[in-house]
Coordinates of C-alpha atoms in Angstrom, one line a residue:
X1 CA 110.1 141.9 2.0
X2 CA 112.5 143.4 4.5
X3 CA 113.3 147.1 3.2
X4 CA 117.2 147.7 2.4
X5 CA 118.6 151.2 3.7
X6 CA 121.1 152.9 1.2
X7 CA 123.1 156.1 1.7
X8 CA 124.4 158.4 -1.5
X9 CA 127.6 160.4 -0.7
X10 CA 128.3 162.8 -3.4
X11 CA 125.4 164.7 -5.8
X12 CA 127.6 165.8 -8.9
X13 CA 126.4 164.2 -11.9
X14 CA 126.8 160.7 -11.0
X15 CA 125.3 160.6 -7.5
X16 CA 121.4 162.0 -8.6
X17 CA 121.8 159.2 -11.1
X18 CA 122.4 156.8 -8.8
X19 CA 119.5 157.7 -6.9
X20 CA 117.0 157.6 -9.5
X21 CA 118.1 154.2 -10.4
X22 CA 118.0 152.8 -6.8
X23 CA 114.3 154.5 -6.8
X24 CA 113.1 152.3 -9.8
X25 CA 113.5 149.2 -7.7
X26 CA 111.2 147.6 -4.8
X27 CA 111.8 147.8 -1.4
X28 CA 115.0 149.6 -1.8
X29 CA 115.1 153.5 0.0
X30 CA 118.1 156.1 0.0
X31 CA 117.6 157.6 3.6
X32 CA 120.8 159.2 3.9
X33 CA 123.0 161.8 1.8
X34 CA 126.4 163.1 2.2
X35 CA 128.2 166.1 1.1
X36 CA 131.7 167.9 1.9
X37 CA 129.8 169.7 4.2
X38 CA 126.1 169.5 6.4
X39 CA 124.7 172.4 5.2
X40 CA 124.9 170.9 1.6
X41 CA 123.9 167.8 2.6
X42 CA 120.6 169.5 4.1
X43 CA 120.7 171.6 0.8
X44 CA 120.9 169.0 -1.4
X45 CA 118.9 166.3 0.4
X46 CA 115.9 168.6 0.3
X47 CA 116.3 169.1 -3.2
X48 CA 116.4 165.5 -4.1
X49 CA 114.1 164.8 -1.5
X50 CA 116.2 162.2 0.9
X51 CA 115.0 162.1 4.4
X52 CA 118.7 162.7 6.1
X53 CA 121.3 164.4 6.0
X54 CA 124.7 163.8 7.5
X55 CA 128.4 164.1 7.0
X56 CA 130.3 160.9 6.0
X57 CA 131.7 159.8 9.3
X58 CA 128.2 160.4 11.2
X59 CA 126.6 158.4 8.5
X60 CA 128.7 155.7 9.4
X61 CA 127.7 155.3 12.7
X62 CA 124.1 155.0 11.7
X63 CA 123.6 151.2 12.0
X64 CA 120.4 151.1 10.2
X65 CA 122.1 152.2 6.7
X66 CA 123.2 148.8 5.0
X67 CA 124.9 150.2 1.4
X68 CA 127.1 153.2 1.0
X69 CA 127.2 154.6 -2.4
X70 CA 130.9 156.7 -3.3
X71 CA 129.8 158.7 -6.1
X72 CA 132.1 161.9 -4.8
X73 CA 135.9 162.6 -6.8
X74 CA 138.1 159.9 -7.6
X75 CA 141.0 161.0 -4.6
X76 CA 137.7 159.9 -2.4
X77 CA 137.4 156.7 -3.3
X78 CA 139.2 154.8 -1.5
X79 CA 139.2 156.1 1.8
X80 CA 135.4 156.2 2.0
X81 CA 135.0 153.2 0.7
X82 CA 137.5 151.5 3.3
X83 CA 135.9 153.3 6.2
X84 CA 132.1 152.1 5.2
X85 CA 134.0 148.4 4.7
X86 CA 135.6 148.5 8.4
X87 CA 131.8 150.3 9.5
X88 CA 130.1 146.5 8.0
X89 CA 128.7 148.2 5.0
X90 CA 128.3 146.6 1.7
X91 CA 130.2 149.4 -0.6
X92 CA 129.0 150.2 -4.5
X93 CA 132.0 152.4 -5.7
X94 CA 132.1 155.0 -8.7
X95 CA 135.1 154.2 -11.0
X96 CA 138.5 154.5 -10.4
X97 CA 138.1 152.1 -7.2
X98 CA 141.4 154.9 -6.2
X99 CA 143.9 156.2 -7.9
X100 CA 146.8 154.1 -6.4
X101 CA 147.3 150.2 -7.4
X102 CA 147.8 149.2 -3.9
X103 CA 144.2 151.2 -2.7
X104 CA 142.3 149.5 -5.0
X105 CA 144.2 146.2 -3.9
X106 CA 143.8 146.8 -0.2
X107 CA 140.2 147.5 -1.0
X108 CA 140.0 144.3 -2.4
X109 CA 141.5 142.2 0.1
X110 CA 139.6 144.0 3.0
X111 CA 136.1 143.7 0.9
X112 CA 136.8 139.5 0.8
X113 CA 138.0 139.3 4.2
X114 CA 134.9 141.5 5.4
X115 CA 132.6 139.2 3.2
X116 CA 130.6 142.1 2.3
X117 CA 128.6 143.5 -1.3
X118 CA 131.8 145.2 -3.4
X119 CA 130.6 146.6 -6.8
X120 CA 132.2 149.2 -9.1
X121 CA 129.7 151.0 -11.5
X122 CA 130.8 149.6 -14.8
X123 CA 127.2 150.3 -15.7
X124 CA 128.0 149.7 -19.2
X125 CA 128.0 146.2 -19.5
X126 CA 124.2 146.7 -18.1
X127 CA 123.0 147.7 -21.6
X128 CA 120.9 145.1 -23.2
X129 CA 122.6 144.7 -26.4
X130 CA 126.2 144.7 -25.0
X131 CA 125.1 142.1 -23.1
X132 CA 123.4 139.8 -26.8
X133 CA 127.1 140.6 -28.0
X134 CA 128.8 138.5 -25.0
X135 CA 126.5 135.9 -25.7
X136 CA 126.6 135.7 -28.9
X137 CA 130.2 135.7 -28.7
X138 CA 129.6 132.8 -26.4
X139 CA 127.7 131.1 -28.5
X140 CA 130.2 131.2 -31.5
X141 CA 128.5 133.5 -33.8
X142 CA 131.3 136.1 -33.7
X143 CA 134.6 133.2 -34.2
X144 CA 137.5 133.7 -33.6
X145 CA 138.7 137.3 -32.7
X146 CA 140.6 139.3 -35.2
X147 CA 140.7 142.3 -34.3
X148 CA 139.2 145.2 -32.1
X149 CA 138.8 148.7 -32.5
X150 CA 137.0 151.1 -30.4
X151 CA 136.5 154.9 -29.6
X152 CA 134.5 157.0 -26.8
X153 CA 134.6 160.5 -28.2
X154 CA 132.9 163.5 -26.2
X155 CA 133.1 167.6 -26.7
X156 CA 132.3 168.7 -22.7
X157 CA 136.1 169.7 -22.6
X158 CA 136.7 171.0 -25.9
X159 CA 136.5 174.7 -25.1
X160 CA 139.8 176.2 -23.1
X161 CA 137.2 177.7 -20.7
X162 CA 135.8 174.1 -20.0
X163 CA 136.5 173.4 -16.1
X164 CA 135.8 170.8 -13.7
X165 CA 137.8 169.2 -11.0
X166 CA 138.6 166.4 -13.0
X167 CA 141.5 168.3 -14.9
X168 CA 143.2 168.5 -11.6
X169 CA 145.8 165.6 -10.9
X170 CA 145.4 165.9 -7.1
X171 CA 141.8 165.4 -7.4
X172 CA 141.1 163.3 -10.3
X173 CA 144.8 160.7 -10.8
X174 CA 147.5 161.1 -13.0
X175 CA 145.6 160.1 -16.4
X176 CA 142.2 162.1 -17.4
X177 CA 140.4 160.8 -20.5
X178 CA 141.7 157.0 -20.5
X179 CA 140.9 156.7 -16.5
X180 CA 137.5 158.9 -16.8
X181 CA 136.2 157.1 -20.1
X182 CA 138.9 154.7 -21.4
X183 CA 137.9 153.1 -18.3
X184 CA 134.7 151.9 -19.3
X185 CA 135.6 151.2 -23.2
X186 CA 138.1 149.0 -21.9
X187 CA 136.2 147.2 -19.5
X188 CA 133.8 146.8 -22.1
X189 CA 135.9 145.0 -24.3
X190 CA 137.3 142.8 -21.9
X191 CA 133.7 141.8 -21.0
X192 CA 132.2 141.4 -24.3
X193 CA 135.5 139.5 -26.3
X194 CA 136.7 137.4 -23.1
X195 CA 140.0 138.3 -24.1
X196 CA 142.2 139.6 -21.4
X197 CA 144.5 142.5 -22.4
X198 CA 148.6 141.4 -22.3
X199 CA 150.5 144.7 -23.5
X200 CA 149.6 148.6 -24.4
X201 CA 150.9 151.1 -26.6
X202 CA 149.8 154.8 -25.9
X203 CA 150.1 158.2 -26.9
X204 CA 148.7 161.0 -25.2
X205 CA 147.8 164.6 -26.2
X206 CA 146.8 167.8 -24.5
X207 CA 145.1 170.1 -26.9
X208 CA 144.7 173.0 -24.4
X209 CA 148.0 173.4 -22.8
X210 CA 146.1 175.8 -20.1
X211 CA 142.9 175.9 -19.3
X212 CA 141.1 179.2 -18.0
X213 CA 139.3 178.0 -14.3
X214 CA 136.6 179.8 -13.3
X215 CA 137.3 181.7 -10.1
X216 CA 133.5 181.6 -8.9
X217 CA 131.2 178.2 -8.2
X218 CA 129.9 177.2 -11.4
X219 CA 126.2 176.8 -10.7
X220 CA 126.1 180.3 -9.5
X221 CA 127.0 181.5 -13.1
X222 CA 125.7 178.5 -15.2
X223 CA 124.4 179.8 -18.6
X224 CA 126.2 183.4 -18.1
X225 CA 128.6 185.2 -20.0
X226 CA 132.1 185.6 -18.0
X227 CA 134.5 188.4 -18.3
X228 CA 138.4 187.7 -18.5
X229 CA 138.6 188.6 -14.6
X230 CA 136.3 185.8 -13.9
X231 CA 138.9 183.0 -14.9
X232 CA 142.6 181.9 -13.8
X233 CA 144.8 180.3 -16.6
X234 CA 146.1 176.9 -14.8
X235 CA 148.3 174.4 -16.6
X236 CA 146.9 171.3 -18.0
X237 CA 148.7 168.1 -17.4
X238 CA 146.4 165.4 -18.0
X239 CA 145.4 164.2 -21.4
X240 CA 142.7 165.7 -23.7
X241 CA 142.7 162.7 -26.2
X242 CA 144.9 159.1 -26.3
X243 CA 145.3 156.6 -28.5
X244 CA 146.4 152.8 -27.4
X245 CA 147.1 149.4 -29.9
X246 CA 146.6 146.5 -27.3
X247 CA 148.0 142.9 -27.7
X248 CA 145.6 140.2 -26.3
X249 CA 146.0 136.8 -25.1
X250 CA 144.3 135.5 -28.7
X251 CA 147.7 137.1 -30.2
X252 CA 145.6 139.5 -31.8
X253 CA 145.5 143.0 -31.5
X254 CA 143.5 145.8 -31.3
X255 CA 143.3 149.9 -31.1
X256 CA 141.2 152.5 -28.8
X257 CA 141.1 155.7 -29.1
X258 CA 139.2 158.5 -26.1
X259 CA 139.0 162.4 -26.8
X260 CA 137.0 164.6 -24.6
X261 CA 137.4 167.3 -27.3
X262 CA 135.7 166.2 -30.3
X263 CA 132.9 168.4 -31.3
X264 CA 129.7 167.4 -31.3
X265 CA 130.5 163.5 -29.7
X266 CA 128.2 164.3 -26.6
X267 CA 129.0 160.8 -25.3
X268 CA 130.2 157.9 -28.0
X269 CA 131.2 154.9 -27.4
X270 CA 131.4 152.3 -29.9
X271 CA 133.2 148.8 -30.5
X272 CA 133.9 146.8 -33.6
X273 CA 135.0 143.0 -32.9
X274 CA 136.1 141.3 -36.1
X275 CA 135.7 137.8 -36.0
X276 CA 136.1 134.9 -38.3
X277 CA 132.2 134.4 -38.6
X278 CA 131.3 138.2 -38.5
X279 CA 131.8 141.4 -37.4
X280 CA 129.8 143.4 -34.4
X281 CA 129.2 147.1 -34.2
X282 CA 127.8 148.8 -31.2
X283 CA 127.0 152.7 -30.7
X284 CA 126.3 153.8 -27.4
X285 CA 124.6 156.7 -28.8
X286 CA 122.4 154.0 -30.8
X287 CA 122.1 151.6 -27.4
X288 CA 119.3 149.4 -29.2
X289 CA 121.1 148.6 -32.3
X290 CA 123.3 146.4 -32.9
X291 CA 124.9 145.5 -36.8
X292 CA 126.6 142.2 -37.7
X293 CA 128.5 142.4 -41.1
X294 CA 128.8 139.4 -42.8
X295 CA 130.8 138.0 -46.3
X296 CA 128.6 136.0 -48.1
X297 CA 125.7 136.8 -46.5
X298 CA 123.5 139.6 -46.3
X299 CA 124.3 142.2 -43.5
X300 CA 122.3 142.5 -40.0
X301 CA 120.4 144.8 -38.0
X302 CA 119.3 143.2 -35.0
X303 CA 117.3 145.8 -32.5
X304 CA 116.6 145.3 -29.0
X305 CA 113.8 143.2 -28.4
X306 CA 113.5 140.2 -25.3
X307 CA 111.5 137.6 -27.4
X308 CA 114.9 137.8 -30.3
X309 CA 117.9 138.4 -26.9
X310 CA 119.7 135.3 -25.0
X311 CA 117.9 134.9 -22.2
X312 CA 120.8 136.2 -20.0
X313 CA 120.6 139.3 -22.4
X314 CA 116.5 139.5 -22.0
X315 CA 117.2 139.6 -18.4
X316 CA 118.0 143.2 -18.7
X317 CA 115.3 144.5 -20.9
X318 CA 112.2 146.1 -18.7
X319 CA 110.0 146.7 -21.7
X320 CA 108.6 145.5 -24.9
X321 CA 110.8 145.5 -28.5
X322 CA 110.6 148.7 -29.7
X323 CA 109.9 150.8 -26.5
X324 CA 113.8 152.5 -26.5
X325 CA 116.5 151.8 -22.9
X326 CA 119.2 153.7 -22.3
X327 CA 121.8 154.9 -19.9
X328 CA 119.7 155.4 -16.5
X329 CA 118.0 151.7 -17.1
X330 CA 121.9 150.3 -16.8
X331 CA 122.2 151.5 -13.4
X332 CA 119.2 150.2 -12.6
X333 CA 119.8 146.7 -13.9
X334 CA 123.2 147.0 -12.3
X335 CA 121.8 147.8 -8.9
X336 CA 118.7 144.8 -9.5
X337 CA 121.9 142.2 -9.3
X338 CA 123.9 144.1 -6.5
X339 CA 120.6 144.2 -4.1
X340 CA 120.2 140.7 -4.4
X341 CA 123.5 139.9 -2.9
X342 CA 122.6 142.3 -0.7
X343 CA 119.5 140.9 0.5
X344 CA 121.4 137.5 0.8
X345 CA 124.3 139.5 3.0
X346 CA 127.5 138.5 1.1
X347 CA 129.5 138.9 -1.8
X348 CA 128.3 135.9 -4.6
X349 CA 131.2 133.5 -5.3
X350 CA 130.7 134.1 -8.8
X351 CA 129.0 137.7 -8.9
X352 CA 127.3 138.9 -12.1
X353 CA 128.0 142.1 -11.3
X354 CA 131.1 144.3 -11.7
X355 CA 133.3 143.9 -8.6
X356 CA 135.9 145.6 -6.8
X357 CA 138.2 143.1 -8.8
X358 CA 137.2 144.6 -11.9
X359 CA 138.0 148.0 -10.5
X360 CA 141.8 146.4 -9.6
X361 CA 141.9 145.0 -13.3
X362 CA 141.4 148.8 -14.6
X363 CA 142.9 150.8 -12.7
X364 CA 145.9 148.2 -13.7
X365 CA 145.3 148.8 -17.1
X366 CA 145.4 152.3 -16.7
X367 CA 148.8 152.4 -15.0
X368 CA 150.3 150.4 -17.8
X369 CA 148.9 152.9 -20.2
X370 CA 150.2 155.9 -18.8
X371 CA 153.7 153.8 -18.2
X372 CA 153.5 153.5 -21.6
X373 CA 152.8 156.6 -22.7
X374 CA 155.4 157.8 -20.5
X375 CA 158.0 155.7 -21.5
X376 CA 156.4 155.5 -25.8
X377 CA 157.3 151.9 -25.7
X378 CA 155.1 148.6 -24.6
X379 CA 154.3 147.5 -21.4
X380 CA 153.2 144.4 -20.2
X381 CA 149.7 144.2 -17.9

């Protein structure tokens, strides 16, 4: 089978990780890596081991690259992804698809006219059990939809001298926790409930008024001790934490809540759905559990395992029950479904995957939750 060519473009976090998920399937090979500048690019190419390296716009002249990765900061986005779109490249897109509504909407309207791959890396939705909730749901095991509530809780910013270029506006969008990680808990529950979101309440807060930036690269210090002359105080105008009540198209309601300042919450998501039948719980910090509350019944733990999963579910399970998946198997299920639309040349009719329609839908969402905020009154999606 014919090999497909990929190129990464960006190697923060998120960019390595896409790598090593594009590495776990067949007859896919990154060839090409970009960075802000060549002699990264040859820096970190040799470190990660990827044959070339090039700037962006000399990658796009190569013809022999078929998929573009944008895994660099959000302000990015959209101009790299509409320049590997207008080069005939199918585009997978870190989230937000931009930080404008009418980026992510040109994006979307050039991607269909183009007839190319678009995907957005809502890799969440790629974990097994998130995916037995959906069909469950599906199936009518949940009932009708009460209520939601929902939470993604970390502690990478809780320190004043926490820094990264997501704090700045000009880099990263006007909103901070709800667009970085409200992002995905919201997409989420869209996904899982099939409700569509109709109005937002929000408040925001920004525990650190100021923030101390260090004045040096971070990797050349990592793991050091700074001195007071090593940082610069810079104002903070993005939110640390938010809470939002939604309304959905049920008539029900719902509640999520994002910190990036919580102690100890390395990376939490979790959802409750309450429905007339029962009630499902999902941790993302306990991916292969899944409890289901009940009335009259006993309660449920039901852990991952294919033989006991939908067989849409079991489609994203690599390994026996009990053998534990986590967060680098749901890029790697995400890309499995991307590649084949790949190989095929076109975007599906009906893709599987997270599109850059999805990335439209959010980035939406997000607007009407800082509107909100802004205005502390309800807004209409």
């Amino acid at each position: 089978m014919k090999k497909i060519n990929a190129a990464i473009v960006g190697t923060g976090f998120i960019g390595p990780a896409h790598l090593e998920a594009l590495r776990r399937l067949p007859n896919i090979e990154v060839v090409a890596l970009c960075e802000v500048n060549i002699d990264l690019a040859r820096e970190k190419a040799a470190i990660l081991g990827i044959p070339n390296a090039y700037t962006f716009e000399e990658m796009l002249q190569n013809p022999d690259i078929d998929v573009v990765h944008i895994c660099t900061p959000n302000f990015l986005h959209y101009s790299q992804s509409k320049a590997a779109l207008l080069a005939g490249k199918h585009v997978v897109c870190e989230k937000p698809l931009a930080t404008k509504i009418e980026e992510a909407e040109e994006l979307v309207a050039l991607a269909k006219e183009k007839g190319l791959v678009n995907a957005v890396h809502f890799n969440l939705r790629y974990y097994p059990m998130v995916r037995q909730m959906k069909t469950l749901r599906e199936s009518g095991e949940l009932g009708d939809i009460y209520s939601i509530m929902g939470s993604y809780l970390q502690d990478w910013l809780f320190l004043q001298t926490d820094y990264n270029w997501r704090l700045e506006p000009d880099k990263s969008g006007d909103s901070r926790a709800i667009a970085d990680i409200g992002s995905h808990l919201l997409d989420l529950t869209e996904y899982v409930t099939g409700l569509k979101i109709t109005e937002v309440m929000a408040d925001f807060s920004t525990v650190h008024k100021t923030r101390l930036k260090p004045l040096k690269a971070i990797e050349t210090y990592s793991g050091k001790i700074l001195s007071p002359s090593d940082y610069e105080e810079v104002p903070i105008n993005t939110e640390d934490h938010a809470t939002v009540m939604l309304r959905f198209d049920n008539g029900n309601k719902g509640s999520v809540t994002v910190s990036q300042v919580n102690a100890g919450r390395k990376n939490r998501l979790n959802i409750e759905i309450a429905g007339s039948k029962s009630n499902f719980e999902w941790c993302s910090e306990k991916p292969n559990e899944m409890w289901i509350g009940k009335r009259e019944t006993a309660n449920q733990q039901l852990m991952k395992d294919p033989a006991l999963f939908s067989m849409e579910a079991a489609r994203l399970i690599s390994f026996p029950g009990g053998h534990n998946e986590g967060f680098p198997d749901t890029s790697k299920q995400m890309f499995k479904e991307v590649y084949a639309a790949v190989r095929e040349g076109k975007q599906p009719s009906a893709p599987s995957f997270p599109t850059f329609e999805d990335g439209l839908r959010e980035l939406l969402i997000c607007e009407r939750i800082i509107e909100s905020h802004r205005k502390q009154a309800w807004v209409k999606i």
